[in-house]
């Protein structure tokens, strides 16, 4: 019995798509964090257009996956929660974009 | 498709969002109006016109950012390249502002050293000031990708030599009012409109503790 090499996982980039990032809102969050060093919750909310609850929910999932980290800092006398991508998050985002590019290129 | 997103454009959009509040327009408007009313103010309060000229614009900017803009759109730290660009832009603006102000004050108070006066005859001095202000501000406009700043560069850069010409034709205080204050009022008005639109578009959010 011969193995159909065309159907292995390596040749099906769609299988490798990170479903966590694939969700549009989460992709939007990661894209915005990718292009800056860090941002606070409010800035992210304004840029992505997500509601407070929606953003918080997606952030929790990304944080659980260790794609982003939440850092509490003081800016002046006020506490600020800053968000930034982890190294894993940056790599995952880059890999996701690469995978999507491959999927689109392989389309007939 | 969202996955086709252009990250450079996204970063630029995020960058530009930090100055859509109209504060730069208000600052340039205030500066222009201040330049225009110098002859009048100087006659009334003497040398105290200098702090009146210099202080309002940066104070409006600093307090506006701190109490209006940042509480409405949040805080962001850009990457090293953008931060370096921003630092350079701030340095250039400070240098241009100081040099232009000093030369401008020396010109209107006729306190240029004698040797410089013979070197820079006629309109050479105001044109030199105007060109340096224009180049500095245009450079900042390019770094910030802030198109309106090119207009403000022209208004200030061209305004100084035009004021010198008008001084000899219409005299004080009208030369300043025509060259600077009238355009300044339009710029300031536009800045105020942008500012109020910004405040309506981005109302103050709930407190930090309620956000997460």
mmCIF file of C-alpha atoms in Angstrom:
data_model
loop_
_atom_site.group_PDB
_atom_site.id
_atom_site.type_symbol
_atom_site.label_atom_id
_atom_site.label_comp_id
_atom_site.label_asym_id
_atom_site.label_seq_id
_atom_site.Cartn_x
_atom_site.Cartn_y
_atom_site.Cartn_z
ATOM 1 C CA UNK A 1 0.000 0.000 0.000
ATOM 2 C CA UNK A 2 1.496 3.266 -1.007
ATOM 3 C CA UNK A 3 1.201 6.409 1.113
ATOM 4 C CA UNK A 4 -0.373 9.328 -0.596
ATOM 5 C CA UNK A 5 2.230 11.913 0.278
ATOM 6 C CA UNK A 6 0.049 14.713 -0.922
ATOM 7 C CA UNK A 7 -2.301 14.153 1.982
ATOM 8 C CA UNK A 8 0.237 14.393 4.815
ATOM 9 C CA UNK A 9 -0.095 17.128 7.384
ATOM 10 C CA UNK A 10 2.944 19.004 6.094
ATOM 11 C CA UNK A 11 1.281 19.461 2.738
ATOM 12 C CA UNK A 12 -1.985 20.713 4.210
ATOM 13 C CA UNK A 13 -1.140 24.092 5.703
ATOM 14 C CA UNK A 14 -4.832 24.660 6.479
ATOM 15 C CA UNK A 15 -4.563 21.999 9.147
ATOM 16 C CA UNK A 16 -1.812 23.963 10.848
ATOM 17 C CA UNK A 17 -3.832 27.147 11.207
ATOM 18 C CA UNK A 18 -3.816 28.367 14.778
ATOM 19 C CA UNK A 19 -7.513 28.463 15.595
ATOM 20 C CA UNK A 20 -6.921 30.694 18.572
ATOM 21 C CA UNK A 21 -5.523 33.418 16.334
ATOM 22 C CA UNK A 22 -7.901 32.655 13.464
ATOM 23 C CA UNK A 23 -10.837 34.266 15.251
ATOM 24 C CA UNK A 24 -11.112 37.788 13.719
ATOM 25 C CA UNK A 25 -11.316 39.703 16.991
ATOM 26 C CA UNK A 26 -8.297 37.908 18.430
ATOM 27 C CA UNK A 27 -6.397 38.345 15.202
ATOM 28 C CA UNK A 28 -7.188 42.067 15.372
ATOM 29 C CA UNK A 29 -5.922 42.263 18.958
ATOM 30 C CA UNK A 30 -2.713 40.427 18.138
ATOM 31 C CA UNK A 31 -2.134 42.491 14.993
ATOM 32 C CA UNK A 32 -2.403 45.729 16.958
ATOM 33 C CA UNK A 33 -0.091 44.467 19.678
ATOM 34 C CA UNK A 34 2.337 43.147 17.089
ATOM 35 C CA UNK A 35 2.997 46.600 15.649
ATOM 36 C CA UNK A 36 3.617 48.311 18.994
ATOM 37 C CA UNK A 37 5.725 47.497 22.013
ATOM 38 C CA UNK A 38 2.806 47.596 24.433
ATOM 39 C CA UNK A 39 -0.554 49.276 24.873
ATOM 40 C CA UNK A 40 -3.076 49.662 27.596
ATOM 41 C CA UNK A 41 -6.567 48.217 27.596
ATOM 42 C CA UNK A 42 -8.202 51.485 26.584
ATOM 43 C CA UNK A 43 -5.928 52.028 23.602
ATOM 44 C CA UNK A 44 -6.569 48.506 22.402
ATOM 45 C CA UNK A 45 -10.290 48.928 22.875
ATOM 46 C CA UNK A 46 -10.269 52.157 20.838
ATOM 47 C CA UNK A 47 -8.108 50.739 18.064
ATOM 48 C CA UNK A 48 -9.905 47.409 17.663
ATOM 49 C CA UNK A 49 -13.417 48.791 18.168
ATOM 50 C CA UNK A 50 -14.257 45.917 20.488
ATOM 51 C CA UNK A 51 -16.461 46.387 23.516
ATOM 52 C CA UNK A 52 -14.985 46.221 26.978
ATOM 53 C CA UNK A 53 -16.379 42.771 27.760
ATOM 54 C CA UNK A 54 -15.494 41.357 24.366
ATOM 55 C CA UNK A 55 -11.910 42.552 24.570
ATOM 56 C CA UNK A 56 -11.552 41.266 28.099
ATOM 57 C CA UNK A 57 -12.846 37.844 27.107
ATOM 58 C CA UNK A 58 -10.480 37.504 24.142
ATOM 59 C CA UNK A 59 -7.583 38.805 26.183
ATOM 60 C CA UNK A 60 -8.152 36.097 28.767
ATOM 61 C CA UNK A 61 -7.957 33.401 26.108
ATOM 62 C CA UNK A 62 -4.791 34.852 24.628
ATOM 63 C CA UNK A 63 -3.264 35.207 28.039
ATOM 64 C CA UNK A 64 -4.093 31.584 28.871
ATOM 65 C CA UNK A 65 -2.312 30.547 25.704
ATOM 66 C CA UNK A 66 0.633 32.698 26.838
ATOM 67 C CA UNK A 67 0.450 34.748 23.652
ATOM 68 C CA UNK A 68 0.130 37.974 25.555
ATOM 69 C CA UNK A 69 1.115 39.129 28.981
ATOM 70 C CA UNK A 70 -0.508 41.652 31.246
ATOM 71 C CA UNK A 71 1.841 43.934 33.076
ATOM 72 C CA UNK A 72 0.704 46.368 35.730
ATOM 73 C CA UNK A 73 2.744 49.567 35.757
ATOM 74 C CA UNK A 74 2.436 52.986 37.319
ATOM 75 C CA UNK A 75 2.339 55.878 34.874
ATOM 76 C CA UNK A 76 2.690 58.908 37.070
ATOM 77 C CA UNK A 77 0.583 58.113 40.109
ATOM 78 C CA UNK A 78 -2.040 56.098 38.304
ATOM 79 C CA UNK A 79 -1.919 52.328 37.873
ATOM 80 C CA UNK A 80 -1.987 51.174 34.304
ATOM 81 C CA UNK A 81 -2.450 47.774 32.860
ATOM 82 C CA UNK A 82 -0.250 47.367 29.803
ATOM 83 C CA UNK A 83 -0.563 44.521 27.382
ATOM 84 C CA UNK A 84 2.162 43.144 25.202
ATOM 85 C CA UNK A 85 2.822 40.095 23.106
ATOM 86 C CA UNK A 86 5.096 37.449 24.523
ATOM 87 C CA UNK A 87 7.846 36.042 22.361
ATOM 88 C CA UNK A 88 5.624 32.992 21.830
ATOM 89 C CA UNK A 89 2.782 35.270 20.816
ATOM 90 C CA UNK A 90 4.906 37.076 18.254
ATOM 91 C CA UNK A 91 6.133 33.828 16.768
ATOM 92 C CA UNK A 92 2.632 32.370 16.746
ATOM 93 C CA UNK A 93 1.333 35.445 14.947
ATOM 94 C CA UNK A 94 4.101 35.282 12.368
ATOM 95 C CA UNK A 95 3.519 31.558 11.856
ATOM 96 C CA UNK A 96 -0.194 32.153 11.487
ATOM 97 C CA UNK A 97 0.315 34.744 8.781
ATOM 98 C CA UNK A 98 2.724 32.467 6.981
ATOM 99 C CA UNK A 99 0.290 29.555 7.167
ATOM 100 C CA UNK A 100 -2.556 31.682 5.851
ATOM 101 C CA UNK A 101 -0.368 32.890 3.009
ATOM 102 C CA UNK A 102 0.414 29.299 2.083
ATOM 103 C CA UNK A 103 -3.228 28.302 2.234
ATOM 104 C CA UNK A 104 -4.202 31.155 -0.052
ATOM 105 C CA UNK A 105 -1.361 30.449 -2.471
ATOM 106 C CA UNK A 106 -2.362 26.777 -2.698
ATOM 107 C CA UNK A 107 -5.920 27.566 -3.628
ATOM 108 C CA UNK A 108 -6.779 26.641 -7.223
ATOM 109 C CA UNK B 1 -9.755 39.473 4.279
ATOM 110 C CA UNK B 2 -8.485 40.529 7.669
ATOM 111 C CA UNK B 3 -5.508 38.199 7.332
ATOM 112 C CA UNK B 4 -4.259 40.373 4.452
ATOM 113 C CA UNK B 5 -3.825 43.222 6.882
ATOM 114 C CA UNK B 6 -0.962 45.580 6.102
ATOM 115 C CA UNK B 7 0.958 45.806 9.354
ATOM 116 C CA UNK B 8 2.800 48.956 8.309
ATOM 117 C CA UNK B 9 -0.502 50.718 7.657
ATOM 118 C CA UNK B 10 -1.833 49.448 10.953
ATOM 119 C CA UNK B 11 1.141 50.824 12.842
ATOM 120 C CA UNK B 12 0.801 54.139 11.025
ATOM 121 C CA UNK B 13 -2.911 54.280 11.878
ATOM 122 C CA UNK B 14 -2.115 53.640 15.531
ATOM 123 C CA UNK B 15 0.585 56.345 15.406
ATOM 124 C CA UNK B 16 -1.684 58.890 13.744
ATOM 125 C CA UNK B 17 -4.450 58.216 16.246
ATOM 126 C CA UNK B 18 -2.252 59.773 18.922
ATOM 127 C CA UNK B 19 -2.511 63.208 17.288
ATOM 128 C CA UNK B 20 -6.010 63.319 15.911
ATOM 129 C CA UNK B 21 -7.085 65.328 18.946
ATOM 130 C CA UNK B 22 -6.532 68.736 17.328
ATOM 131 C CA UNK B 23 -3.993 69.789 19.952
ATOM 132 C CA UNK B 24 -1.208 70.425 17.455
ATOM 133 C CA UNK B 25 -3.577 72.618 15.452
ATOM 134 C CA UNK B 26 -4.577 74.544 18.565
ATOM 135 C CA UNK B 27 -0.920 74.996 19.515
ATOM 136 C CA UNK B 28 0.049 76.327 16.086
ATOM 137 C CA UNK B 29 -3.025 78.543 16.066
ATOM 138 C CA UNK B 30 -2.117 79.993 19.456
ATOM 139 C CA UNK B 31 1.479 80.527 18.328
ATOM 140 C CA UNK B 32 0.386 82.351 15.187
ATOM 141 C CA UNK B 33 -2.072 84.548 17.042
ATOM 142 C CA UNK B 34 0.607 85.294 19.662
ATOM 143 C CA UNK B 35 3.130 86.282 16.992
ATOM 144 C CA UNK B 36 0.560 88.645 15.523
ATOM 145 C CA UNK B 37 -0.287 90.476 18.711
ATOM 146 C CA UNK B 38 3.314 90.992 19.897
ATOM 147 C CA UNK B 39 3.442 94.677 18.848
ATOM 148 C CA UNK B 40 0.243 95.430 20.760
ATOM 149 C CA UNK B 41 1.114 93.421 23.861
ATOM 150 C CA UNK B 42 4.653 94.801 23.983
ATOM 151 C CA UNK B 43 3.384 98.342 24.117
ATOM 152 C CA UNK B 44 1.053 97.527 26.979
ATOM 153 C CA UNK B 45 3.180 95.303 29.234
ATOM 154 C CA UNK B 46 6.752 95.745 28.032
ATOM 155 C CA UNK B 47 9.091 92.751 28.297
ATOM 156 C CA UNK B 48 6.393 90.602 29.939
ATOM 157 C CA UNK B 49 5.171 89.909 26.448
ATOM 158 C CA UNK B 50 7.855 87.237 26.145
ATOM 159 C CA UNK B 51 6.278 84.760 28.613
ATOM 160 C CA UNK B 52 2.871 85.541 27.152
ATOM 161 C CA UNK B 53 4.250 84.615 23.742
ATOM 162 C CA UNK B 54 6.177 81.544 24.825
ATOM 163 C CA UNK B 55 4.147 79.857 27.552
ATOM 164 C CA UNK B 56 0.592 79.229 26.343
ATOM 165 C CA UNK B 57 1.334 76.896 23.424
ATOM 166 C CA UNK B 58 3.446 74.271 25.222
ATOM 167 C CA UNK B 59 1.206 74.421 28.299
ATOM 168 C CA UNK B 60 -1.897 73.820 26.203
ATOM 169 C CA UNK B 61 -0.178 70.858 24.589
ATOM 170 C CA UNK B 62 1.122 69.296 27.803
ATOM 171 C CA UNK B 63 -2.076 69.674 29.804
ATOM 172 C CA UNK B 64 -4.268 68.791 26.843
ATOM 173 C CA UNK B 65 -2.445 65.516 26.303
ATOM 174 C CA UNK B 66 -2.403 64.688 30.005
ATOM 175 C CA UNK B 67 -5.970 65.545 30.950
ATOM 176 C CA UNK B 68 -7.907 65.122 27.717
ATOM 177 C CA UNK B 69 -6.220 62.912 25.131
ATOM 178 C CA UNK B 70 -4.581 60.150 27.149
ATOM 179 C CA UNK B 71 -7.607 59.535 29.406
ATOM 180 C CA UNK B 72 -9.710 59.099 26.252
ATOM 181 C CA UNK B 73 -7.554 57.005 23.961
ATOM 182 C CA UNK B 74 -5.188 55.306 26.349
ATOM 183 C CA UNK B 75 -1.474 54.795 26.386
ATOM 184 C CA UNK B 76 0.711 53.093 23.847
ATOM 185 C CA UNK B 77 4.436 52.472 23.626
ATOM 186 C CA UNK B 78 5.616 52.243 20.060
ATOM 187 C CA UNK B 79 8.588 50.248 18.856
ATOM 188 C CA UNK B 80 12.169 51.532 19.075
ATOM 189 C CA UNK B 81 12.179 52.940 15.524
ATOM 190 C CA UNK B 82 9.034 55.022 16.022
ATOM 191 C CA UNK B 83 10.222 56.170 19.460
ATOM 192 C CA UNK B 84 13.539 57.316 18.016
ATOM 193 C CA UNK B 85 11.679 59.191 15.258
ATOM 194 C CA UNK B 86 9.437 60.836 17.828
ATOM 195 C CA UNK B 87 12.410 61.883 19.980
ATOM 196 C CA UNK B 88 14.140 63.387 16.973
ATOM 197 C CA UNK B 89 10.991 65.217 15.994
ATOM 198 C CA UNK B 90 10.616 66.695 19.486
ATOM 199 C CA UNK B 91 14.249 67.841 19.490
ATOM 200 C CA UNK B 92 13.862 69.447 16.067
ATOM 201 C CA UNK B 93 10.672 71.230 17.070
ATOM 202 C CA UNK B 94 12.245 72.559 20.246
ATOM 203 C CA UNK B 95 15.343 73.782 18.387
ATOM 204 C CA UNK B 96 13.298 75.352 15.577
ATOM 205 C CA UNK B 97 10.999 77.002 18.096
ATOM 206 C CA UNK B 98 13.836 78.444 20.162
ATOM 207 C CA UNK B 99 15.947 79.589 17.210
ATOM 208 C CA UNK B 100 12.970 81.080 15.384
ATOM 209 C CA UNK B 101 11.772 82.818 18.519
ATOM 210 C CA UNK B 102 15.180 84.300 19.310
ATOM 211 C CA UNK B 103 15.793 85.499 15.763
ATOM 212 C CA UNK B 104 12.219 86.764 15.492
ATOM 213 C CA UNK B 105 12.511 88.755 18.725
ATOM 214 C CA UNK B 106 15.912 90.105 17.733
ATOM 215 C CA UNK B 107 14.496 91.170 14.381
ATOM 216 C CA UNK B 108 11.462 93.005 15.741
ATOM 217 C CA UNK B 109 13.444 94.639 18.520
ATOM 218 C CA UNK B 110 16.257 95.520 16.068
ATOM 219 C CA UNK B 111 18.880 94.058 18.395
ATOM 220 C CA UNK B 112 20.928 92.171 15.850
ATOM 221 C CA UNK B 113 24.700 92.656 16.328
ATOM 222 C CA UNK B 114 26.139 95.232 13.917
ATOM 223 C CA UNK B 115 28.286 92.753 12.005
ATOM 224 C CA UNK B 116 25.343 90.461 11.366
ATOM 225 C CA UNK B 117 23.257 93.389 10.237
ATOM 226 C CA UNK B 118 25.769 94.252 7.522
ATOM 227 C CA UNK B 119 25.994 90.639 6.433
ATOM 228 C CA UNK B 120 22.255 90.100 6.386
ATOM 229 C CA UNK B 121 20.977 93.187 4.657
ATOM 230 C CA UNK B 122 17.404 94.025 3.820
ATOM 231 C CA UNK B 123 15.100 91.037 3.909
ATOM 232 C CA UNK B 124 17.832 88.416 4.203
ATOM 233 C CA UNK B 125 17.314 88.015 7.959
ATOM 234 C CA UNK B 126 13.563 87.461 7.950
ATOM 235 C CA UNK B 127 13.849 85.183 4.932
ATOM 236 C CA UNK B 128 16.571 83.181 6.695
ATOM 237 C CA UNK B 129 14.385 82.828 9.777
ATOM 238 C CA UNK B 130 11.442 81.886 7.628
ATOM 239 C CA UNK B 131 13.369 79.284 5.679
ATOM 240 C CA UNK B 132 14.822 77.662 8.801
ATOM 241 C CA UNK B 133 11.398 77.506 10.435
ATOM 242 C CA UNK B 134 9.887 76.106 7.233
ATOM 243 C CA UNK B 135 12.571 73.435 6.844
ATOM 244 C CA UNK B 136 12.433 72.412 10.503
ATOM 245 C CA UNK B 137 8.665 72.153 10.625
ATOM 246 C CA UNK B 138 8.470 70.416 7.253
ATOM 247 C CA UNK B 139 10.966 67.863 8.477
ATOM 248 C CA UNK B 140 8.775 67.275 11.519
ATOM 249 C CA UNK B 141 5.723 66.955 9.289
ATOM 250 C CA UNK B 142 7.540 64.296 7.274
ATOM 251 C CA UNK B 143 8.652 62.377 10.359
ATOM 252 C CA UNK B 144 5.222 62.493 11.917
ATOM 253 C CA UNK B 145 3.409 61.915 8.635
ATOM 254 C CA UNK B 146 1.211 64.824 9.670
ATOM 255 C CA UNK B 147 0.104 66.587 6.479
ATOM 256 C CA UNK B 148 -1.377 69.702 8.076
ATOM 257 C CA UNK B 149 1.977 70.585 9.582
ATOM 258 C CA UNK B 150 3.246 71.411 6.096
ATOM 259 C CA UNK B 151 0.624 74.159 5.988
ATOM 260 C CA UNK B 152 1.722 75.458 9.376
ATOM 261 C CA UNK B 153 5.332 75.340 8.190
ATOM 262 C CA UNK B 154 4.369 77.551 5.241
ATOM 263 C CA UNK B 155 2.337 79.944 7.407
ATOM 264 C CA UNK B 156 5.193 80.465 9.846
ATOM 265 C CA UNK B 157 8.023 80.214 7.312
ATOM 266 C CA UNK B 158 6.430 82.578 4.837
ATOM 267 C CA UNK B 159 4.813 84.728 7.485
ATOM 268 C CA UNK B 160 8.040 86.073 8.918
ATOM 269 C CA UNK B 161 9.391 87.661 5.716
ATOM 270 C CA UNK B 162 5.892 88.792 4.686
ATOM 271 C CA UNK B 163 5.523 90.481 8.066
ATOM 272 C CA UNK B 164 8.787 92.320 7.463
ATOM 273 C CA UNK B 165 7.514 93.556 4.096
ATOM 274 C CA UNK B 166 4.144 94.586 5.522
ATOM 275 C CA UNK B 167 5.845 96.382 8.409
ATOM 276 C CA UNK B 168 7.274 98.822 5.908
ATOM 277 C CA UNK B 169 3.948 99.298 4.121
ATOM 278 C CA UNK B 170 1.096 99.086 6.638
ATOM 279 C CA UNK B 171 3.151 99.503 9.838
ATOM 280 C CA UNK B 172 2.503 98.267 13.369
ATOM 281 C CA UNK B 173 0.382 96.630 14.666
ATOM 282 C CA UNK B 174 -1.370 95.686 11.434
ATOM 283 C CA UNK B 175 1.567 93.842 9.882
ATOM 284 C CA UNK B 176 1.434 91.242 12.647
ATOM 285 C CA UNK B 177 -2.321 90.968 12.694
ATOM 286 C CA UNK B 178 -2.570 90.438 8.926
ATOM 287 C CA UNK B 179 0.362 88.039 8.626
ATOM 288 C CA UNK B 180 -0.114 85.912 11.710
ATOM 289 C CA UNK B 181 -3.198 86.585 13.771
ATOM 290 C CA UNK B 182 -5.772 86.261 11.007
ATOM 291 C CA UNK B 183 -4.443 82.918 9.699
ATOM 292 C CA UNK B 184 -3.855 81.922 13.311
ATOM 293 C CA UNK B 185 -7.500 82.418 14.152
ATOM 294 C CA UNK B 186 -8.505 80.069 11.332
ATOM 295 C CA UNK B 187 -5.983 77.443 12.436
ATOM 296 C CA UNK B 188 -7.017 77.787 16.068
ATOM 297 C CA UNK B 189 -10.699 77.497 15.155
ATOM 298 C CA UNK B 190 -10.029 74.353 13.152
ATOM 299 C CA UNK B 191 -8.054 72.930 16.048
ATOM 300 C CA UNK B 192 -10.902 73.627 18.455
ATOM 301 C CA UNK B 193 -13.377 71.928 16.102
ATOM 302 C CA UNK B 194 -11.142 68.850 15.873
ATOM 303 C CA UNK B 195 -10.681 68.887 19.625
ATOM 304 C CA UNK B 196 -14.388 69.002 20.371
ATOM 305 C CA UNK B 197 -15.074 66.271 17.788
ATOM 306 C CA UNK B 198 -12.372 64.167 19.399
ATOM 307 C CA UNK B 199 -13.953 64.576 22.828
ATOM 308 C CA UNK B 200 -17.385 63.593 21.477
ATOM 309 C CA UNK B 201 -15.981 60.586 19.606
ATOM 310 C CA UNK B 202 -13.999 59.378 22.596
ATOM 311 C CA UNK B 203 -15.895 60.049 25.814
ATOM 312 C CA UNK B 204 -14.145 59.380 29.073
ATOM 313 C CA UNK B 205 -14.277 55.670 29.806
ATOM 314 C CA UNK B 206 -15.039 53.965 33.090
ATOM 315 C CA UNK B 207 -12.279 53.897 35.684
ATOM 316 C CA UNK B 208 -9.265 51.586 35.282
ATOM 317 C CA UNK B 209 -10.519 49.212 37.937
ATOM 318 C CA UNK B 210 -13.734 48.684 36.036
ATOM 319 C CA UNK B 211 -12.057 47.942 32.709
ATOM 320 C CA UNK B 212 -10.673 44.543 33.671
#
